[in-house]
Amino acid sequence: LHNIDTVGANVDAAMLGYHRRTNAALTFELIRRRLEDRGGGLARVNGFLRLVEGLSMPREEDEFKLTYYNSNTCWIDIDQMLACFGLTRADLGDAPKVARSIREFSSRLPTYITLKEVKKRWGHGQEDIFPVAQFERLWGDMTALSDVPCSYVAVPRLRGQQLKEQAQLDGWLRDGSRDFTASLCEW
């Protein structure tokens, strides 16, 4: 599983082998944090390693104290993950049971409220901007649950850095990211 903006992520046999050897339900790929990286990172909380989102930290600047950035690329052992939800593959055809299990599991995760502005375009050059509240739960917060076995692996920056806006393209050209991404497939 990876974000669409983590363009260097790919199916890598060595990574799959590492994930299988850890016997974890989830293995998260991490890169060394740079100043421009925004989002969660690896932290030790109450003696345990877990991913912590920047928006859940008491002070915004604490995010920059984290050495490793969560690229949000995650290897998943399907059967172990289903077990964390109290499910098996055979249960997947039972929609009410699956929905109930998802609700019960997700109730153990924090809910974040993010205030955003959304544009509504009416046509003929007319648009309005509306304030909205977005309620979300984050994938990485599963690492805080003691019954979800997780592991973490540092990967090269070219594999894990994210491309979120056009302004990053010049840097990608200079640091080799473009060539690395181009080597992953035929265009």
JSON list of C-alpha atoms in Angstrom, two decimals:
[
{"chain": "A", "resi": 1, "resn": "LEU", "atom": "CA", "xyz": [0.00, 0.00, 0.00]},
{"chain": "A", "resi": 2, "resn": "HIS", "atom": "CA", "xyz": [1.37, 3.42, -0.83]},
{"chain": "A", "resi": 3, "resn": "ASN", "atom": "CA", "xyz": [0.27, 6.95, -1.52]},
{"chain": "A", "resi": 4, "resn": "ILE", "atom": "CA", "xyz": [-0.03, 7.88, -5.16]},
{"chain": "A", "resi": 5, "resn": "ASP", "atom": "CA", "xyz": [2.49, 10.68, -4.58]},
{"chain": "A", "resi": 6, "resn": "THR", "atom": "CA", "xyz": [5.19, 8.23, -3.40]},
{"chain": "A", "resi": 7, "resn": "VAL", "atom": "CA", "xyz": [6.19, 7.67, -7.02]},
{"chain": "A", "resi": 8, "resn": "GLY", "atom": "CA", "xyz": [9.39, 5.69, -6.31]},
{"chain": "A", "resi": 9, "resn": "ALA", "atom": "CA", "xyz": [7.56, 2.92, -4.44]},
{"chain": "A", "resi": 10, "resn": "ASN", "atom": "CA", "xyz": [7.41, -0.37, -6.28]},
{"chain": "A", "resi": 11, "resn": "VAL", "atom": "CA", "xyz": [7.06, -4.09, -5.67]},
{"chain": "A", "resi": 12, "resn": "ASP", "atom": "CA", "xyz": [10.52, -5.13, -4.51]},
{"chain": "A", "resi": 13, "resn": "ALA", "atom": "CA", "xyz": [11.30, -8.79, -3.77]},
{"chain": "A", "resi": 14, "resn": "ALA", "atom": "CA", "xyz": [13.86, -7.88, -1.10]},
{"chain": "A", "resi": 15, "resn": "MET", "atom": "CA", "xyz": [11.33, -5.69, 0.71]},
{"chain": "A", "resi": 16, "resn": "LEU", "atom": "CA", "xyz": [8.71, -8.42, 0.53]},
{"chain": "A", "resi": 17, "resn": "GLY", "atom": "CA", "xyz": [11.24, -10.90, 1.93]},
{"chain": "A", "resi": 18, "resn": "TYR", "atom": "CA", "xyz": [12.12, -8.53, 4.77]},
{"chain": "A", "resi": 19, "resn": "HIS", "atom": "CA", "xyz": [8.44, -8.04, 5.60]},
{"chain": "A", "resi": 20, "resn": "ARG", "atom": "CA", "xyz": [7.83, -11.81, 5.63]},
{"chain": "A", "resi": 21, "resn": "ARG", "atom": "CA", "xyz": [10.86, -12.40, 7.91]},
{"chain": "A", "resi": 22, "resn": "THR", "atom": "CA", "xyz": [9.64, -9.84, 10.47]},
{"chain": "A", "resi": 23, "resn": "ASN", "atom": "CA", "xyz": [6.35, -11.74, 10.86]},
{"chain": "A", "resi": 24, "resn": "ALA", "atom": "CA", "xyz": [4.61, -8.38, 11.23]},
{"chain": "A", "resi": 25, "resn": "ALA", "atom": "CA", "xyz": [1.09, -7.56, 10.12]},
{"chain": "A", "resi": 26, "resn": "LEU", "atom": "CA", "xyz": [2.39, -4.20, 8.84]},
{"chain": "A", "resi": 27, "resn": "THR", "atom": "CA", "xyz": [5.88, -3.13, 7.76]},
{"chain": "A", "resi": 28, "resn": "PHE", "atom": "CA", "xyz": [6.29, 0.60, 7.15]},
{"chain": "A", "resi": 29, "resn": "GLU", "atom": "CA", "xyz": [8.97, 2.07, 4.90]},
{"chain": "A", "resi": 30, "resn": "LEU", "atom": "CA", "xyz": [10.70, 5.17, 6.27]},
{"chain": "A", "resi": 31, "resn": "ILE", "atom": "CA", "xyz": [13.15, 7.68, 4.84]},
{"chain": "A", "resi": 32, "resn": "ARG", "atom": "CA", "xyz": [15.48, 10.07, 6.64]},
{"chain": "A", "resi": 33, "resn": "ARG", "atom": "CA", "xyz": [13.56, 13.25, 7.28]},
{"chain": "A", "resi": 34, "resn": "ARG", "atom": "CA", "xyz": [14.43, 16.48, 5.52]},
{"chain": "A", "resi": 35, "resn": "LEU", "atom": "CA", "xyz": [13.16, 19.89, 6.47]},
{"chain": "A", "resi": 36, "resn": "GLU", "atom": "CA", "xyz": [10.65, 19.94, 3.59]},
{"chain": "A", "resi": 37, "resn": "ASP", "atom": "CA", "xyz": [9.02, 16.62, 4.64]},
{"chain": "A", "resi": 38, "resn": "ARG", "atom": "CA", "xyz": [5.64, 17.24, 6.25]},
{"chain": "A", "resi": 39, "resn": "GLY", "atom": "CA", "xyz": [3.77, 14.51, 8.04]},
{"chain": "A", "resi": 40, "resn": "GLY", "atom": "CA", "xyz": [4.30, 11.67, 10.41]},
{"chain": "A", "resi": 41, "resn": "GLY", "atom": "CA", "xyz": [7.46, 10.03, 11.53]},
{"chain": "A", "resi": 42, "resn": "LEU", "atom": "CA", "xyz": [8.87, 7.29, 13.70]},
{"chain": "A", "resi": 43, "resn": "ALA", "atom": "CA", "xyz": [8.92, 8.05, 17.41]},
{"chain": "A", "resi": 44, "resn": "ARG", "atom": "CA", "xyz": [9.32, 6.25, 20.70]},
{"chain": "A", "resi": 45, "resn": "VAL", "atom": "CA", "xyz": [6.16, 6.77, 22.75]},
{"chain": "A", "resi": 46, "resn": "ASN", "atom": "CA", "xyz": [6.01, 5.28, 26.25]},
{"chain": "A", "resi": 47, "resn": "GLY", "atom": "CA", "xyz": [8.95, 3.04, 25.35]},
{"chain": "A", "resi": 48, "resn": "PHE", "atom": "CA", "xyz": [7.45, 1.67, 22.11]},
{"chain": "A", "resi": 49, "resn": "LEU", "atom": "CA", "xyz": [8.22, 2.54, 18.51]},
{"chain": "A", "resi": 50, "resn": "ARG", "atom": "CA", "xyz": [5.27, 3.84, 16.55]},
{"chain": "A", "resi": 51, "resn": "LEU", "atom": "CA", "xyz": [4.35, 6.30, 13.85]},
{"chain": "A", "resi": 52, "resn": "VAL", "atom": "CA", "xyz": [3.17, 9.68, 15.05]},
{"chain": "A", "resi": 53, "resn": "GLU", "atom": "CA", "xyz": [1.46, 12.19, 12.79]},
{"chain": "A", "resi": 54, "resn": "GLY", "atom": "CA", "xyz": [2.68, 15.76, 12.92]},
{"chain": "A", "resi": 55, "resn": "LEU", "atom": "CA", "xyz": [-0.84, 17.04, 13.54]},
{"chain": "A", "resi": 56, "resn": "SER", "atom": "CA", "xyz": [-1.12, 14.94, 16.70]},
{"chain": "A", "resi": 57, "resn": "MET", "atom": "CA", "xyz": [1.98, 16.42, 18.31]},
{"chain": "A", "resi": 58, "resn": "PRO", "atom": "CA", "xyz": [1.63, 19.02, 21.05]},
{"chain": "A", "resi": 59, "resn": "ARG", "atom": "CA", "xyz": [3.92, 21.48, 19.25]},
{"chain": "A", "resi": 60, "resn": "GLU", "atom": "CA", "xyz": [4.32, 21.77, 15.49]},
{"chain": "A", "resi": 61, "resn": "GLU", "atom": "CA", "xyz": [8.11, 22.04, 15.73]},
{"chain": "A", "resi": 62, "resn": "ASP", "atom": "CA", "xyz": [8.34, 18.63, 17.47]},
{"chain": "A", "resi": 63, "resn": "GLU", "atom": "CA", "xyz": [7.75, 17.01, 14.08]},
{"chain": "A", "resi": 64, "resn": "PHE", "atom": "CA", "xyz": [11.20, 18.17, 12.97]},
{"chain": "A", "resi": 65, "resn": "LYS", "atom": "CA", "xyz": [12.87, 16.34, 15.87]},
{"chain": "A", "resi": 66, "resn": "LEU", "atom": "CA", "xyz": [11.92, 12.99, 14.30]},
{"chain": "A", "resi": 67, "resn": "THR", "atom": "CA", "xyz": [14.76, 11.41, 12.31]},
{"chain": "A", "resi": 68, "resn": "TYR", "atom": "CA", "xyz": [12.62, 9.19, 10.08]},
{"chain": "A", "resi": 69, "resn": "TYR", "atom": "CA", "xyz": [9.70, 10.28, 7.92]},
{"chain": "A", "resi": 70, "resn": "ASN", "atom": "CA", "xyz": [6.80, 7.96, 7.14]},
{"chain": "A", "resi": 71, "resn": "SER", "atom": "CA", "xyz": [6.65, 7.54, 3.35]},
{"chain": "A", "resi": 72, "resn": "ASN", "atom": "CA", "xyz": [3.29, 5.83, 3.91]},
{"chain": "A", "resi": 73, "resn": "THR", "atom": "CA", "xyz": [4.43, 2.79, 1.97]},
{"chain": "A", "resi": 74, "resn": "CYS", "atom": "CA", "xyz": [3.29, -0.23, 3.91]},
{"chain": "A", "resi": 75, "resn": "TRP", "atom": "CA", "xyz": [3.61, -3.97, 3.38]},
{"chain": "A", "resi": 76, "resn": "ILE", "atom": "CA", "xyz": [0.61, -5.90, 4.70]},
{"chain": "A", "resi": 77, "resn": "ASP", "atom": "CA", "xyz": [0.19, -9.52, 5.76]},
{"chain": "A", "resi": 78, "resn": "ILE", "atom": "CA", "xyz": [-3.48, -9.91, 4.81]},
{"chain": "A", "resi": 79, "resn": "ASP", "atom": "CA", "xyz": [-4.27, -12.80, 7.15]},
{"chain": "A", "resi": 80, "resn": "GLN", "atom": "CA", "xyz": [-2.65, -11.13, 10.16]},
{"chain": "A", "resi": 81, "resn": "MET", "atom": "CA", "xyz": [-4.38, -7.85, 9.39]},
{"chain": "A", "resi": 82, "resn": "LEU", "atom": "CA", "xyz": [-7.74, -9.60, 9.10]},
{"chain": "A", "resi": 83, "resn": "ALA", "atom": "CA", "xyz": [-7.04, -11.27, 12.47]},
{"chain": "A", "resi": 84, "resn": "CYS", "atom": "CA", "xyz": [-6.48, -7.81, 13.99]},
{"chain": "A", "resi": 85, "resn": "PHE", "atom": "CA", "xyz": [-10.01, -7.00, 12.85]},
{"chain": "A", "resi": 86, "resn": "GLY", "atom": "CA", "xyz": [-11.30, -10.32, 14.23]},
{"chain": "A", "resi": 87, "resn": "LEU", "atom": "CA", "xyz": [-11.88, -11.62, 10.71]},
{"chain": "A", "resi": 88, "resn": "THR", "atom": "CA", "xyz": [-10.72, -14.38, 8.37]},
{"chain": "A", "resi": 89, "resn": "ARG", "atom": "CA", "xyz": [-10.79, -14.57, 4.58]},
{"chain": "A", "resi": 90, "resn": "ALA", "atom": "CA", "xyz": [-13.94, -16.67, 4.86]},
{"chain": "A", "resi": 91, "resn": "ASP", "atom": "CA", "xyz": [-15.68, -13.77, 6.66]},
{"chain": "A", "resi": 92, "resn": "LEU", "atom": "CA", "xyz": [-15.17, -11.33, 3.77]},
{"chain": "A", "resi": 93, "resn": "GLY", "atom": "CA", "xyz": [-18.43, -12.38, 2.13]},
{"chain": "A", "resi": 94, "resn": "ASP", "atom": "CA", "xyz": [-20.38, -11.39, 5.25]},
{"chain": "A", "resi": 95, "resn": "ALA", "atom": "CA", "xyz": [-20.76, -7.62, 4.71]},
{"chain": "A", "resi": 96, "resn": "PRO", "atom": "CA", "xyz": [-22.51, -6.89, 8.05]},
{"chain": "A", "resi": 97, "resn": "LYS", "atom": "CA", "xyz": [-19.80, -8.75, 10.00]},
{"chain": "A", "resi": 98, "resn": "VAL", "atom": "CA", "xyz": [-17.03, -6.94, 8.11]},
{"chain": "A", "resi": 99, "resn": "ALA", "atom": "CA", "xyz": [-18.68, -3.54, 8.66]},
{"chain": "A", "resi": 100, "resn": "ARG", "atom": "CA", "xyz": [-19.13, -4.27, 12.38]},
{"chain": "A", "resi": 101, "resn": "SER", "atom": "CA", "xyz": [-15.49, -5.37, 12.72]},
{"chain": "A", "resi": 102, "resn": "ILE", "atom": "CA", "xyz": [-14.23, -2.26, 10.93]},
{"chain": "A", "resi": 103, "resn": "ARG", "atom": "CA", "xyz": [-16.30, 0.01, 13.17]},
{"chain": "A", "resi": 104, "resn": "GLU", "atom": "CA", "xyz": [-15.09, -1.76, 16.34]},
{"chain": "A", "resi": 105, "resn": "PHE", "atom": "CA", "xyz": [-11.46, -1.64, 15.24]},
{"chain": "A", "resi": 106, "resn": "SER", "atom": "CA", "xyz": [-11.55, 1.98, 14.07]},
{"chain": "A", "resi": 107, "resn": "SER", "atom": "CA", "xyz": [-13.14, 3.09, 17.34]},
{"chain": "A", "resi": 108, "resn": "ARG", "atom": "CA", "xyz": [-9.76, 2.36, 18.94]},
{"chain": "A", "resi": 109, "resn": "LEU", "atom": "CA", "xyz": [-8.02, 4.93, 16.72]},
{"chain": "A", "resi": 110, "resn": "PRO", "atom": "CA", "xyz": [-8.00, 8.69, 17.21]},
{"chain": "A", "resi": 111, "resn": "THR", "atom": "CA", "xyz": [-10.14, 10.88, 14.98]},
{"chain": "A", "resi": 112, "resn": "TYR", "atom": "CA", "xyz": [-8.55, 14.02, 13.57]},
{"chain": "A", "resi": 113, "resn": "ILE", "atom": "CA", "xyz": [-10.53, 17.07, 12.56]},
{"chain": "A", "resi": 114, "resn": "THR", "atom": "CA", "xyz": [-8.93, 19.20, 9.86]},
{"chain": "A", "resi": 115, "resn": "LEU", "atom": "CA", "xyz": [-10.35, 22.55, 8.79]},
{"chain": "A", "resi": 116, "resn": "LYS", "atom": "CA", "xyz": [-10.07, 23.18, 5.06]},
{"chain": "A", "resi": 117, "resn": "GLU", "atom": "CA", "xyz": [-11.50, 25.36, 2.34]},
{"chain": "A", "resi": 118, "resn": "VAL", "atom": "CA", "xyz": [-13.21, 23.84, -0.68]},
{"chain": "A", "resi": 119, "resn": "LYS", "atom": "CA", "xyz": [-13.92, 25.64, -3.93]},
{"chain": "A", "resi": 120, "resn": "LYS", "atom": "CA", "xyz": [-17.27, 25.17, -5.62]},
{"chain": "A", "resi": 121, "resn": "ARG", "atom": "CA", "xyz": [-17.14, 26.23, -9.25]},
{"chain": "A", "resi": 122, "resn": "TRP", "atom": "CA", "xyz": [-20.50, 27.22, -10.65]},
{"chain": "A", "resi": 123, "resn": "GLY", "atom": "CA", "xyz": [-19.36, 27.97, -14.19]},
{"chain": "A", "resi": 124, "resn": "HIS", "atom": "CA", "xyz": [-18.98, 31.19, -16.15]},
{"chain": "A", "resi": 125, "resn": "GLY", "atom": "CA", "xyz": [-16.07, 32.20, -13.91]},
{"chain": "A", "resi": 126, "resn": "GLN", "atom": "CA", "xyz": [-18.14, 32.08, -10.73]},
{"chain": "A", "resi": 127, "resn": "GLU", "atom": "CA", "xyz": [-16.87, 30.18, -7.71]},
{"chain": "A", "resi": 128, "resn": "ASP", "atom": "CA", "xyz": [-17.40, 30.14, -3.98]},
{"chain": "A", "resi": 129, "resn": "ILE", "atom": "CA", "xyz": [-15.09, 28.99, -1.21]},
{"chain": "A", "resi": 130, "resn": "PHE", "atom": "CA", "xyz": [-16.67, 27.09, 1.65]},
{"chain": "A", "resi": 131, "resn": "PRO", "atom": "CA", "xyz": [-15.05, 26.19, 4.99]},
{"chain": "A", "resi": 132, "resn": "VAL", "atom": "CA", "xyz": [-15.36, 22.48, 5.74]},
{"chain": "A", "resi": 133, "resn": "ALA", "atom": "CA", "xyz": [-14.35, 20.17, 8.56]},
{"chain": "A", "resi": 134, "resn": "GLN", "atom": "CA", "xyz": [-12.79, 16.87, 7.51]},
{"chain": "A", "resi": 135, "resn": "PHE", "atom": "CA", "xyz": [-12.95, 13.97, 9.97]},
{"chain": "A", "resi": 136, "resn": "GLU", "atom": "CA", "xyz": [-10.36, 11.27, 9.38]},
{"chain": "A", "resi": 137, "resn": "ARG", "atom": "CA", "xyz": [-8.52, 8.35, 10.88]},
{"chain": "A", "resi": 138, "resn": "LEU", "atom": "CA", "xyz": [-4.96, 7.71, 9.80]},
{"chain": "A", "resi": 139, "resn": "TRP", "atom": "CA", "xyz": [-3.42, 4.43, 8.68]},
{"chain": "A", "resi": 140, "resn": "GLY", "atom": "CA", "xyz": [-0.22, 4.97, 10.65]},
{"chain": "A", "resi": 141, "resn": "ASP", "atom": "CA", "xyz": [-2.10, 5.23, 13.95]},
{"chain": "A", "resi": 142, "resn": "MET", "atom": "CA", "xyz": [-2.55, 1.45, 13.86]},
{"chain": "A", "resi": 143, "resn": "THR", "atom": "CA", "xyz": [1.08, 1.29, 15.00]},
{"chain": "A", "resi": 144, "resn": "ALA", "atom": "CA", "xyz": [-0.07, 2.50, 18.44]},
{"chain": "A", "resi": 145, "resn": "LEU", "atom": "CA", "xyz": [-2.20, -0.62, 18.99]},
{"chain": "A", "resi": 146, "resn": "SER", "atom": "CA", "xyz": [-0.31, -3.34, 20.89]},
{"chain": "A", "resi": 147, "resn": "ASP", "atom": "CA", "xyz": [-2.19, -6.15, 19.13]},
{"chain": "A", "resi": 148, "resn": "VAL", "atom": "CA", "xyz": [-1.11, -5.01, 15.63]},
{"chain": "A", "resi": 149, "resn": "PRO", "atom": "CA", "xyz": [2.45, -6.30, 15.12]},
{"chain": "A", "resi": 150, "resn": "CYS", "atom": "CA", "xyz": [4.45, -3.69, 13.16]},
{"chain": "A", "resi": 151, "resn": "SER", "atom": "CA", "xyz": [7.96, -3.36, 11.86]},
{"chain": "A", "resi": 152, "resn": "TYR", "atom": "CA", "xyz": [9.83, -0.49, 10.24]},
{"chain": "A", "resi": 153, "resn": "VAL", "atom": "CA", "xyz": [12.56, -0.33, 7.62]},
{"chain": "A", "resi": 154, "resn": "ALA", "atom": "CA", "xyz": [14.66, 2.60, 6.41]},
{"chain": "A", "resi": 155, "resn": "VAL", "atom": "CA", "xyz": [14.70, 2.78, 2.61]},
{"chain": "A", "resi": 156, "resn": "PRO", "atom": "CA", "xyz": [16.60, 5.01, 0.18]},
{"chain": "A", "resi": 157, "resn": "ARG", "atom": "CA", "xyz": [15.12, 8.46, -0.27]},
{"chain": "A", "resi": 158, "resn": "LEU", "atom": "CA", "xyz": [14.58, 7.87, -4.00]},
{"chain": "A", "resi": 159, "resn": "ARG", "atom": "CA", "xyz": [12.18, 5.05, -3.13]},
{"chain": "A", "resi": 160, "resn": "GLY", "atom": "CA", "xyz": [10.24, 6.85, -0.41]},
{"chain": "A", "resi": 161, "resn": "GLN", "atom": "CA", "xyz": [10.11, 10.58, -1.05]},
{"chain": "A", "resi": 162, "resn": "GLN", "atom": "CA", "xyz": [6.83, 12.08, -2.11]},
{"chain": "A", "resi": 163, "resn": "LEU", "atom": "CA", "xyz": [6.07, 14.36, -5.04]},
{"chain": "A", "resi": 164, "resn": "LYS", "atom": "CA", "xyz": [3.27, 16.62, -3.86]},
{"chain": "A", "resi": 165, "resn": "GLU", "atom": "CA", "xyz": [3.56, 19.71, -6.04]},
{"chain": "A", "resi": 166, "resn": "GLN", "atom": "CA", "xyz": [5.06, 20.93, -9.31]},
{"chain": "A", "resi": 167, "resn": "ALA", "atom": "CA", "xyz": [7.56, 23.12, -7.49]},
{"chain": "A", "resi": 168, "resn": "GLN", "atom": "CA", "xyz": [9.41, 19.94, -6.45]},
{"chain": "A", "resi": 169, "resn": "LEU", "atom": "CA", "xyz": [10.13, 18.87, -10.06]},
{"chain": "A", "resi": 170, "resn": "ASP", "atom": "CA", "xyz": [13.38, 20.82, -10.44]},
{"chain": "A", "resi": 171, "resn": "GLY", "atom": "CA", "xyz": [14.77, 19.21, -7.30]},
{"chain": "A", "resi": 172, "resn": "TRP", "atom": "CA", "xyz": [13.69, 15.79, -8.59]},
{"chain": "A", "resi": 173, "resn": "LEU", "atom": "CA", "xyz": [15.61, 16.40, -11.79]},
{"chain": "A", "resi": 174, "resn": "ARG", "atom": "CA", "xyz": [18.77, 17.40, -9.89]},
{"chain": "A", "resi": 175, "resn": "ASP", "atom": "CA", "xyz": [18.78, 14.70, -7.19]},
{"chain": "A", "resi": 176, "resn": "GLY", "atom": "CA", "xyz": [18.24, 11.70, -9.48]},
{"chain": "A", "resi": 177, "resn": "SER", "atom": "CA", "xyz": [14.63, 11.02, -8.53]},
{"chain": "A", "resi": 178, "resn": "ARG", "atom": "CA", "xyz": [13.40, 11.48, -12.08]},
{"chain": "A", "resi": 179, "resn": "ASP", "atom": "CA", "xyz": [15.89, 8.93, -13.45]},
{"chain": "A", "resi": 180, "resn": "PHE", "atom": "CA", "xyz": [15.15, 6.48, -10.64]},
{"chain": "A", "resi": 181, "resn": "THR", "atom": "CA", "xyz": [11.40, 6.69, -11.27]},
{"chain": "A", "resi": 182, "resn": "ALA", "atom": "CA", "xyz": [11.89, 6.38, -15.02]},
{"chain": "A", "resi": 183, "resn": "SER", "atom": "CA", "xyz": [13.92, 3.18, -14.45]},
{"chain": "A", "resi": 184, "resn": "LEU", "atom": "CA", "xyz": [10.96, 1.50, -12.73]},
{"chain": "A", "resi": 185, "resn": "CYS", "atom": "CA", "xyz": [8.89, 1.09, -15.90]},
{"chain": "A", "resi": 186, "resn": "GLU", "atom": "CA", "xyz": [8.54, 1.87, -19.56]},
{"chain": "A", "resi": 187, "resn": "TRP", "atom": "CA", "xyz": [6.81, 5.14, -20.37]}
]
